[in-house]
CSV table of C-alpha atoms and ligand atoms in Angstrom, one decimal:
chain,number,residue,atom,x,y,z
A,261,MET,CA,3.3,-42.2,48.5
A,262,LEU,CA,3.5,-42.8,52.3
A,263,ILE,CA,0.1,-43.6,53.8
A,264,GLY,CA,-0.2,-43.1,57.5
A,265,ILE,CA,-2.6,-44.6,60.0
A,266,PRO,CA,-2.4,-42.8,63.3
A,267,ARG,CA,-3.9,-44.1,66.6
A,268,GLU,CA,-7.0,-42.1,67.3
A,269,THR,CA,-6.6,-39.9,70.4
A,270,ARG,CA,-10.1,-38.5,71.1
A,271,PRO,CA,-11.4,-39.7,74.4
A,272,GLY,CA,-13.5,-42.9,73.9
A,273,GLU,CA,-12.5,-43.3,70.3
A,274,THR,CA,-11.7,-47.0,69.8
A,275,ARG,CA,-11.9,-47.2,66.0
A,276,VAL,CA,-9.1,-47.1,63.5
A,277,ALA,CA,-9.2,-46.0,59.9
A,278,ALA,CA,-7.5,-49.0,58.3
A,279,THR,CA,-7.5,-52.7,59.1
A,280,PRO,CA,-5.1,-55.5,57.9
A,281,GLU,CA,-7.6,-56.3,55.1
A,282,THR,CA,-7.5,-52.7,53.7
A,283,VAL,CA,-3.8,-52.3,54.4
A,284,LYS,CA,-3.1,-55.4,52.3
A,285,LYS,CA,-5.1,-53.9,49.4
A,286,MET,CA,-3.4,-50.5,49.6
A,287,ALA,CA,0.0,-52.2,49.7
A,288,ALA,CA,-0.8,-54.5,46.8
A,289,SER,CA,0.8,-52.4,44.1
A,290,GLY,CA,4.1,-52.2,46.0
A,291,LYS,CA,4.3,-48.5,45.1
A,292,HIS,CA,3.0,-47.2,48.4
A,293,GLU,CA,4.4,-47.5,51.8
A,294,LEU,CA,2.1,-47.9,54.8
A,295,VAL,CA,3.0,-46.8,58.3
A,296,VAL,CA,0.7,-47.7,61.2
A,297,ALA,CA,1.2,-46.0,64.6
A,298,SER,CA,2.0,-48.5,67.2
A,299,GLY,CA,-1.1,-49.5,69.0
A,300,ALA,CA,-3.5,-47.9,66.5
A,301,GLY,CA,-5.6,-51.1,66.2
A,302,THR,CA,-5.4,-52.3,69.8
A,303,ALA,CA,-8.8,-50.9,70.9
A,304,SER,CA,-10.3,-52.6,67.8
A,305,SER,CA,-8.6,-56.0,68.7
A,306,ILE,CA,-6.0,-55.6,65.9
A,307,PRO,CA,-2.4,-56.2,67.2
A,308,ASP,CA,0.5,-54.5,65.5
A,309,ASP,CA,1.8,-57.7,64.0
A,310,HIS,CA,-1.4,-58.2,62.0
A,311,TYR,CA,-0.7,-54.9,60.2
A,312,VAL,CA,2.9,-56.0,59.6
A,313,ALA,CA,1.7,-59.3,58.1
A,314,ALA,CA,-0.5,-57.3,55.8
A,315,GLY,CA,2.4,-55.2,54.4
A,316,ALA,CA,2.6,-52.2,56.7
A,317,ARG,CA,5.4,-51.2,59.0
A,318,ILE,CA,4.8,-50.0,62.6
A,319,GLY,CA,6.0,-46.5,63.4
A,320,SER,CA,5.6,-43.7,65.9
A,321,ALA,CA,2.5,-41.4,66.1
A,322,ALA,CA,4.7,-38.6,64.4
A,323,GLU,CA,5.5,-40.9,61.5
A,324,ALA,CA,1.9,-41.9,60.9
A,325,LEU,CA,0.7,-38.3,61.1
A,326,GLY,CA,3.6,-37.1,59.0
A,327,ALA,CA,2.6,-39.2,55.9
A,328,ASP,CA,1.5,-37.9,52.5
A,329,ILE,CA,-1.9,-39.4,53.0
A,330,VAL,CA,-3.3,-39.6,56.5
A,331,LEU,CA,-6.3,-41.9,57.2
A,332,LYS,CA,-8.2,-40.8,60.3
A,333,VAL,CA,-11.5,-41.6,62.0
A,334,ARG,CA,-11.9,-38.2,63.7
A,335,GLY,CA,-10.5,-34.9,62.7
A,336,PRO,CA,-7.0,-34.1,63.9
A,337,SER,CA,-6.8,-32.7,67.4
A,338,GLU,CA,-4.9,-29.5,68.3
A,339,ALA,CA,-2.0,-31.6,69.3
A,340,GLU,CA,-2.0,-33.7,66.1
A,341,LEU,CA,-2.4,-30.8,63.7
A,342,PRO,CA,1.1,-29.5,63.8
A,343,GLN,CA,2.5,-33.0,63.1
A,344,ILE,CA,0.7,-33.2,59.8
A,345,LYS,CA,2.7,-31.8,56.9
A,346,LYS,CA,1.5,-29.0,54.6
A,347,GLY,CA,-0.3,-30.4,51.5
A,348,ALA,CA,-0.9,-33.8,53.1
A,349,LEU,CA,-4.3,-35.4,52.2
A,350,VAL,CA,-6.3,-36.1,55.3
A,351,ILE,CA,-9.4,-38.3,55.0
A,352,GLY,CA,-11.8,-38.9,57.8
A,353,LEU,CA,-14.9,-37.7,59.7
A,354,LEU,CA,-13.5,-34.2,59.9
A,355,ASN,CA,-16.7,-32.6,61.2
A,356,PRO,CA,-17.2,-30.1,58.4
A,357,PHE,CA,-20.0,-28.3,60.4
A,358,ASP,CA,-17.4,-27.1,62.9
A,359,LYS,CA,-16.2,-23.9,61.1
A,360,ALA,CA,-13.4,-23.2,63.6
A,361,ALA,CA,-11.9,-26.7,63.1
A,362,VAL,CA,-12.1,-26.5,59.3
A,363,GLU,CA,-10.4,-23.1,59.4
A,364,SER,CA,-7.6,-24.6,61.6
A,365,TYR,CA,-7.1,-27.4,59.1
A,366,ALA,CA,-7.0,-24.9,56.2
A,367,GLN,CA,-4.4,-22.8,58.1
A,368,ALA,CA,-2.3,-25.9,58.8
A,369,GLY,CA,-2.2,-26.4,55.0
A,370,LEU,CA,-4.1,-29.7,54.9
A,371,THR,CA,-6.0,-31.0,51.9
A,372,GLY,CA,-9.0,-32.2,53.9
A,373,PHE,CA,-11.7,-34.7,52.8
A,374,ALA,CA,-14.7,-34.8,55.2
A,375,LEU,CA,-16.5,-38.0,54.6
A,376,GLU,CA,-19.7,-36.7,56.3
A,377,TRP,CA,-20.4,-34.8,53.0
A,378,LEU,CA,-20.3,-37.8,50.7
A,379,PRO,CA,-23.2,-37.4,48.3
A,380,ARG,CA,-26.0,-40.0,48.7
A,381,ILE,CA,-25.6,-41.3,45.2
A,382,THR,CA,-25.4,-45.0,44.2
A,383,ARG,CA,-21.7,-44.8,43.4
A,384,ALA,CA,-20.8,-43.5,46.8
A,385,GLN,CA,-22.8,-46.1,48.8
A,386,THR,CA,-19.7,-48.2,49.4
A,387,MET,CA,-17.9,-45.2,50.9
A,388,ASP,CA,-20.9,-44.0,53.0
A,389,VAL,CA,-19.4,-43.8,56.5
A,390,LEU,CA,-22.5,-42.2,58.0
A,391,SER,CA,-24.6,-45.2,56.9
A,392,SER,CA,-22.1,-47.9,58.0
A,393,GLN,CA,-21.6,-46.3,61.4
A,394,ALA,CA,-25.3,-45.4,62.0
A,395,ASN,CA,-26.2,-49.0,61.3
A,396,ILE,CA,-23.9,-50.0,64.1
A,397,ALA,CA,-25.2,-47.3,66.4
A,398,GLY,CA,-28.8,-48.5,65.9
A,399,TYR,CA,-27.9,-52.1,66.8
A,400,LYS,CA,-25.9,-51.1,69.8
A,401,ALA,CA,-28.6,-48.7,71.1
A,402,VAL,CA,-30.9,-51.7,71.4
A,403,MET,CA,-28.2,-53.8,73.1
A,404,VAL,CA,-27.6,-51.0,75.6
A,405,ALA,CA,-31.3,-50.6,76.2
A,406,ALA,CA,-31.7,-54.3,76.8
A,407,ASN,CA,-28.8,-54.2,79.2
A,408,GLU,CA,-30.2,-51.3,81.2
A,409,TYR,CA,-33.8,-52.7,81.2
A,410,GLY,CA,-34.7,-54.7,84.3
A,411,ARG,CA,-37.0,-57.0,82.4
A,412,PHE,CA,-37.0,-59.4,79.5
A,413,MET,CA,-37.3,-58.1,75.9
A,414,PRO,CA,-39.2,-61.2,74.5
A,415,MET,CA,-42.5,-62.6,75.7
A,416,LEU,CA,-41.8,-65.8,77.7
A,417,MET,CA,-44.1,-68.5,78.9
A,418,THR,CA,-42.5,-70.2,81.9
A,419,ALA,CA,-43.7,-72.6,84.6
A,420,ALA,CA,-43.5,-69.6,86.9
A,421,GLY,CA,-45.9,-67.6,84.7
A,422,THR,CA,-45.9,-65.5,81.6
A,423,VAL,CA,-43.5,-62.5,81.0
A,424,LYS,CA,-44.8,-59.8,78.7
A,425,ALA,CA,-42.7,-58.6,75.7
A,426,ALA,CA,-41.1,-55.2,76.0
A,427,ARG,CA,-42.8,-52.4,74.1
A,428,VAL,CA,-40.2,-50.4,72.1
A,429,LEU,CA,-40.7,-47.0,70.4
A,430,ILE,CA,-38.2,-45.8,67.9
A,431,LEU,CA,-38.3,-42.1,66.8
A,432,GLY,CA,-36.3,-41.2,63.7
A,433,VAL,CA,-36.2,-44.1,61.2
A,434,GLY,CA,-33.1,-43.5,59.0
A,435,VAL,CA,-30.3,-46.0,58.9
A,436,ALA,CA,-29.9,-46.2,62.7
A,437,GLY,CA,-33.6,-46.4,63.4
A,438,LEU,CA,-34.2,-49.2,60.8
A,439,GLN,CA,-31.4,-51.2,62.3
A,440,ALA,CA,-32.8,-50.6,65.8
A,441,ILE,CA,-36.2,-51.9,64.7
A,442,ALA,CA,-34.6,-55.0,63.1
A,443,THR,CA,-32.5,-55.7,66.2
A,444,ALA,CA,-35.4,-55.1,68.7
A,445,LYS,CA,-37.5,-57.4,66.5
A,446,ARG,CA,-34.9,-60.2,66.7
A,447,LEU,CA,-35.0,-59.8,70.5
A,448,GLY,CA,-38.8,-60.4,70.4
A,449,ALA,CA,-39.9,-56.9,71.4
A,450,VAL,CA,-43.2,-55.3,70.2
A,451,ILE,CA,-42.2,-52.2,68.2
A,452,GLU,CA,-43.7,-48.9,67.1
A,453,ALA,CA,-41.8,-46.3,65.1
A,454,SER,CA,-42.3,-42.8,63.7
A,455,ASP,CA,-40.4,-40.3,61.5
A,456,VAL,CA,-41.1,-37.0,59.9
A,457,ARG,CA,-40.6,-38.3,56.4
A,458,PRO,CA,-43.7,-40.0,55.0
A,459,SER,CA,-41.7,-42.4,52.8
A,460,VAL,CA,-40.5,-44.3,55.8
A,461,LYS,CA,-43.9,-45.7,56.8
A,462,ASP,CA,-43.6,-48.7,54.3
A,463,GLN,CA,-40.1,-49.5,55.5
A,464,VAL,CA,-41.2,-49.5,59.1
A,465,GLU,CA,-44.2,-51.8,58.4
A,466,SER,CA,-42.1,-54.2,56.3
A,467,LEU,CA,-39.8,-54.7,59.3
A,468,GLY,CA,-42.9,-55.8,61.4
A,469,ALA,CA,-43.2,-52.6,63.4
A,470,LYS,CA,-46.3,-50.4,63.8
A,471,TRP,CA,-46.2,-46.9,62.3
A,472,VAL,CA,-47.1,-44.0,64.6
A,473,ASP,CA,-48.7,-41.4,62.4
A,474,VAL,CA,-48.3,-37.7,63.0
A,475,PRO,CA,-50.7,-36.1,60.4
A,476,TYR,CA,-49.8,-33.2,58.3
A,477,ALA,CA,-52.2,-30.2,58.5
A,478,ASN,CA,-51.6,-29.0,55.0
A,479,ASP,CA,-49.6,-29.5,51.8
A,480,GLU,CA,-46.8,-27.2,53.0
A,481,GLU,CA,-46.1,-29.3,56.0
A,482,ARG,CA,-46.1,-32.4,53.8
A,483,LYS,CA,-43.7,-30.8,51.4
A,484,ILE,CA,-41.2,-29.9,54.2
A,485,ALA,CA,-41.5,-33.4,55.7
A,486,GLU,CA,-40.3,-34.9,52.4
A,487,GLY,CA,-36.9,-33.4,53.1
A,488,VAL,CA,-34.0,-33.0,50.7
A,489,GLY,CA,-31.5,-35.6,49.4
A,490,GLY,CA,-32.9,-38.2,51.8
A,491,TYR,CA,-32.4,-35.9,54.8
A,492,ALA,CA,-35.1,-34.3,57.0
A,493,ARG,CA,-35.7,-30.6,57.3
A,494,PRO,CA,-36.8,-28.7,60.4
A,495,MET,CA,-40.6,-29.0,60.8
A,496,PRO,CA,-42.9,-26.1,61.6
A,497,PRO,CA,-43.6,-25.6,65.3
A,498,GLU,CA,-47.3,-26.6,64.8
A,499,TRP,CA,-46.3,-30.0,63.5
A,500,MET,CA,-43.7,-30.5,66.3
A,501,ALA,CA,-46.4,-29.7,68.9
A,502,ARG,CA,-48.7,-32.3,67.3
A,503,GLN,CA,-45.9,-34.8,67.2
A,504,ALA,CA,-45.1,-34.1,70.9
A,505,GLU,CA,-48.7,-34.7,72.0
A,506,ILE,CA,-49.0,-38.0,70.1
A,507,ILE,CA,-45.6,-39.2,71.2
A,508,HIS,CA,-46.4,-38.2,74.8
A,509,GLU,CA,-49.3,-40.6,74.9
A,510,ARG,CA,-47.2,-43.4,73.3
A,511,CYS,CA,-44.4,-42.8,75.8
A,512,LYS,CA,-46.7,-43.5,78.7
A,513,THR,CA,-47.0,-47.1,77.5
A,514,VAL,CA,-43.5,-48.0,76.3
A,515,ASP,CA,-40.6,-49.7,78.1
A,516,VAL,CA,-37.8,-48.6,75.8
A,517,LEU,CA,-37.6,-45.5,73.7
A,518,ILE,CA,-34.8,-45.0,71.2
A,519,THR,CA,-34.4,-41.6,69.5
A,520,THR,CA,-32.2,-41.1,66.4
A,521,ALA,CA,-33.7,-37.9,64.9
A,522,LEU,CA,-31.1,-35.7,63.2
A,523,ILE,CA,-31.1,-32.8,60.7
A,524,PRO,CA,-27.7,-32.3,59.0
A,525,GLY,CA,-25.8,-29.2,60.2
A,526,ARG,CA,-28.3,-28.3,62.9
A,527,PRO,CA,-28.9,-29.1,66.6
A,528,ALA,CA,-31.0,-32.3,66.9
A,529,PRO,CA,-34.7,-31.6,67.1
A,530,LYS,CA,-36.1,-31.8,70.7
A,531,LEU,CA,-38.7,-34.5,70.5
A,532,ILE,CA,-39.2,-35.5,74.1
A,533,LYS,CA,-39.9,-32.9,76.8
A,534,ALA,CA,-39.1,-33.5,80.5
A,535,GLU,CA,-42.8,-33.8,81.2
A,536,THR,CA,-43.0,-36.7,78.8
A,537,VAL,CA,-40.1,-38.5,80.5
A,538,ALA,CA,-41.9,-37.8,83.8
A,539,ALA,CA,-45.0,-39.6,82.5
A,540,MET,CA,-43.0,-42.7,81.5
A,541,LYS,CA,-43.2,-45.9,83.5
A,542,PRO,CA,-40.5,-46.6,86.2
A,543,GLY,CA,-37.9,-48.9,84.8
A,544,ALA,CA,-38.3,-47.5,81.3
A,545,VAL,CA,-35.1,-46.9,79.3
A,546,VAL,CA,-34.5,-44.1,76.9
A,547,VAL,CA,-31.5,-44.1,74.6
A,548,ASP,CA,-30.8,-40.8,73.0
A,549,LEU,CA,-28.6,-41.4,69.9
A,550,ALA,CA,-28.6,-37.7,69.0
A,551,VAL,CA,-27.0,-36.7,72.3
A,552,GLU,CA,-23.8,-35.4,70.6
A,553,GLN,CA,-25.9,-33.1,68.5
A,554,GLY,CA,-27.6,-31.7,71.5
A,555,GLY,CA,-30.0,-34.6,72.1
A,556,ASN,CA,-33.6,-35.4,71.2
A,557,VAL,CA,-34.6,-35.9,74.8
A,558,GLU,CA,-34.7,-33.2,77.6
A,559,GLY,CA,-32.5,-34.3,80.5
A,560,SER,CA,-30.2,-36.7,78.6
A,561,VAL,CA,-26.5,-36.0,79.4
A,562,GLN,CA,-23.7,-36.9,77.1
A,563,ASP,CA,-21.8,-40.0,78.3
A,564,LYS,CA,-24.0,-40.5,81.3
A,565,ILE,CA,-26.8,-42.7,82.3
A,566,VAL,CA,-29.2,-40.6,84.4
A,567,THR,CA,-32.0,-42.1,86.4
A,568,THR,CA,-34.9,-39.6,86.8
A,569,ALA,CA,-37.0,-39.1,89.9
A,570,ASN,CA,-39.7,-41.3,88.4
A,571,GLY,CA,-37.2,-44.1,87.8
A,572,VAL,CA,-36.6,-43.7,84.0
A,573,LYS,CA,-33.1,-44.3,82.8
A,574,LEU,CA,-31.8,-41.8,80.3
A,575,VAL,CA,-28.9,-43.2,78.4
A,576,GLY,CA,-26.7,-40.5,76.8
A,577,LEU,CA,-23.8,-42.6,75.6
A,578,ALA,CA,-22.1,-40.9,72.7
A,579,ASN,CA,-20.3,-42.6,69.8
A,580,LEU,CA,-22.0,-46.0,70.1
A,581,PRO,CA,-20.1,-47.4,67.1
A,582,ALA,CA,-17.0,-47.1,69.2
A,583,TYR,CA,-18.5,-49.7,71.5
A,584,VAL,CA,-18.5,-52.2,68.6
A,585,ALA,CA,-15.0,-51.2,67.7
A,586,ALA,CA,-13.8,-54.2,65.7
A,587,ASP,CA,-16.7,-54.3,63.3
A,588,ALA,CA,-17.1,-50.5,63.2
A,589,SER,CA,-13.4,-50.2,62.2
A,590,ALA,CA,-13.8,-53.0,59.6
A,591,LEU,CA,-16.7,-51.3,57.9
A,592,TYR,CA,-15.2,-47.8,58.3
A,593,ALA,CA,-11.8,-48.9,56.9
A,594,ARG,CA,-13.6,-50.4,53.8
A,595,ASN,CA,-15.5,-47.2,53.3
A,596,VAL,CA,-12.2,-45.2,53.4
A,597,LEU,CA,-10.5,-47.7,51.1
A,598,ASN,CA,-13.4,-47.3,48.6
A,599,PHE,CA,-13.0,-43.6,48.7
A,600,LEU,CA,-9.3,-43.8,48.3
A,601,ALA,CA,-9.8,-46.1,45.3
A,602,LEU,CA,-11.1,-43.1,43.4
A,603,SER,CA,-7.6,-41.7,43.4
A,604,LEU,CA,-5.5,-44.9,43.6
A,605,ASP,CA,-5.2,-47.4,40.8
A,606,ALA,CA,-5.0,-50.7,42.7
A,607,LYS,CA,-2.9,-52.5,40.1
A,608,SER,CA,-0.5,-49.9,38.8
A,609,GLY,CA,-0.4,-48.0,42.1
A,610,ALA,CA,-0.7,-44.7,40.3
A,611,PHE,CA,-2.1,-41.9,42.5
A,612,ALA,CA,-4.1,-39.0,41.1
A,613,VAL,CA,-7.0,-37.3,42.8
A,614,PRO,CA,-9.8,-36.9,40.2
A,615,ARG,CA,-10.6,-33.2,40.9
A,616,ASP,CA,-13.7,-33.2,38.7
A,617,ASP,CA,-15.3,-36.2,40.3
A,618,GLU,CA,-18.5,-35.1,42.0
A,619,ILE,CA,-17.7,-37.2,45.1
A,620,VAL,CA,-14.3,-35.7,45.5
A,621,LYS,CA,-15.7,-32.2,45.0
A,622,ALA,CA,-18.4,-32.8,47.6
A,623,VAL,CA,-16.1,-33.8,50.4
A,624,LEU,CA,-13.1,-31.5,49.8
A,625,ILE,CA,-13.3,-28.9,52.7
A,626,CYS,CA,-9.9,-27.2,52.5
A,627,GLU,CA,-6.9,-27.0,50.3
A,628,ASN,CA,-3.9,-24.7,49.7
A,629,GLY,CA,-4.5,-22.9,53.0
A,630,GLN,CA,-8.1,-22.0,52.1
A,631,VAL,CA,-11.5,-23.3,53.2
A,632,VAL,CA,-13.3,-24.6,50.2
A,633,PRO,CA,-16.9,-23.1,50.1
A,634,ARG,CA,-19.6,-25.8,49.9
A,635,GLY,CA,-21.0,-25.9,46.4
B,928,NAD,P1,-30.3,-38.9,59.7
B,928,NAD,O1,-29.3,-39.6,60.6
B,928,NAD,O2,-29.9,-37.6,59.1
B,928,NAD,O3,-31.6,-38.7,60.6
B,928,NAD,C1,-32.2,-39.8,61.2
B,928,NAD,C2,-33.7,-39.8,61.0
B,928,NAD,O4,-34.3,-38.7,61.8
B,928,NAD,C3,-34.2,-39.5,59.6
B,928,NAD,O5,-35.0,-40.6,59.1
B,928,NAD,C4,-35.0,-38.2,59.7
B,928,NAD,O6,-36.1,-38.2,58.8
B,928,NAD,C5,-35.4,-38.3,61.1
B,928,NAD,N1,-35.9,-37.0,61.7
B,928,NAD,C6,-35.4,-35.8,61.6
B,928,NAD,N2,-36.1,-34.9,62.2
B,928,NAD,C7,-37.2,-35.6,62.8
B,928,NAD,C8,-38.3,-35.2,63.6
B,928,NAD,N3,-38.5,-33.9,64.0
B,928,NAD,N4,-39.1,-36.2,64.0
B,928,NAD,C9,-38.9,-37.5,63.6
B,928,NAD,N5,-37.9,-37.9,62.9
B,928,NAD,C10,-37.1,-36.9,62.5
B,928,NAD,O7,-30.8,-39.9,58.5
B,928,NAD,P2,-30.0,-41.1,57.9
B,928,NAD,O8,-30.0,-42.2,58.7
B,928,NAD,O9,-28.7,-40.6,57.4
B,928,NAD,O10,-30.9,-41.4,56.6
B,928,NAD,C11,-31.8,-40.6,55.9
B,928,NAD,C12,-32.3,-41.3,54.7
B,928,NAD,O11,-31.3,-41.4,53.7
B,928,NAD,C13,-32.8,-42.7,54.9
B,928,NAD,O12,-34.0,-42.9,54.3
B,928,NAD,C14,-31.7,-43.6,54.3
B,928,NAD,O13,-32.3,-44.8,53.8
B,928,NAD,C15,-31.3,-42.7,53.1
B,928,NAD,N6,-29.9,-43.0,52.7
B,928,NAD,C16,-29.7,-43.1,51.3
B,928,NAD,C17,-28.4,-43.4,50.9
B,928,NAD,C18,-28.1,-43.5,49.4
B,928,NAD,O14,-29.0,-43.4,48.6
B,928,NAD,N7,-26.9,-43.6,49.0
B,928,NAD,C19,-27.4,-43.6,51.7
B,928,NAD,C20,-27.6,-43.6,53.1
B,928,NAD,C21,-28.9,-43.2,53.6
């Protein structure tokens, strides 16, 4: 088998789907050839010769895209698609919610594996790209906020007087939110956090943050809030209104707000209205991690830092893991390798996709020219 690692071409995408560490493991059996597009690792601080030392050869973009198995970060672009051969296995963040893109992959004859749909079962944890990348996004959100904030994050006692610790509010406490709490804590901030799912309260408190409670009016609301498969569901408008009121009051007092709330396959829930931003303190920083899914915050603009009339900075930088390219690639590449290991025997080099495996079944989005319906 020829395994190809193209250079990602989406604007701002700095990550790469294989590193010398994972290339070495894939090449170990000697049965598979690896071709890395020249410059594929440059934005992740991996020079071509490191891939060569690990057992790959450097080739053109067309060679990497023309392989039997193509390892990608983002789904192939319109320009890349015709260069992928019919029947090739393409593994990556293929955005399975984008029906038109999936249809185009099917028509191009790809066998596409969208890692966004990995089931959240123990066996799939080492492949879980959403977790590995959300963890990085949560960390970087705090770093960006600290950078944009015109004051210290920790409390300081100096000869020139005392500096107060920054007050940070985190909304949406999944993988990204938990890492944001941990990172802000390390910087010495005072943290509050909230989520729709009640099970998160203990995790928030164990990280040393204060839980902001949005009560449920009845059992039905509580049931919806529990979500499915670890993911949230859309909440009824009455609960959202109650949440907006409580969060509005908290926002008046905070210096940094980080929002990470997502519902799979839907636009991000709007948690912060323009009037709440208008009530925030001048110099406050808001980082909207959901900006690519439509944003949690009214007024945040993708890939822009907007300063509002009342002096609040709205940070809408998308794809924060790409700002931590080397580590994001290292973790992503290991996730991909672990997924590939389901089909690839590391010692013998034999390759066979286990069609009945529930992980394989969950992520297969197209095959033989057809879109595979989600089971
Ligand atoms: P996510 O990125 O889908 O969403 C981020 C957070 O936003 C979630 O905590 C969600 O509850 C919250 N949210 C959604 N709507 C909201 C609203 N209206 N108001 C406030 N918050 C809202 O979530 P995620 O980071 O992928 O993680 C979800 C859960 O799955 C976590 O508890 C995580 O620990 C768990 N998880 C389990 C596994 C596994 O078992 N293998 C792997 C990864 C994550």
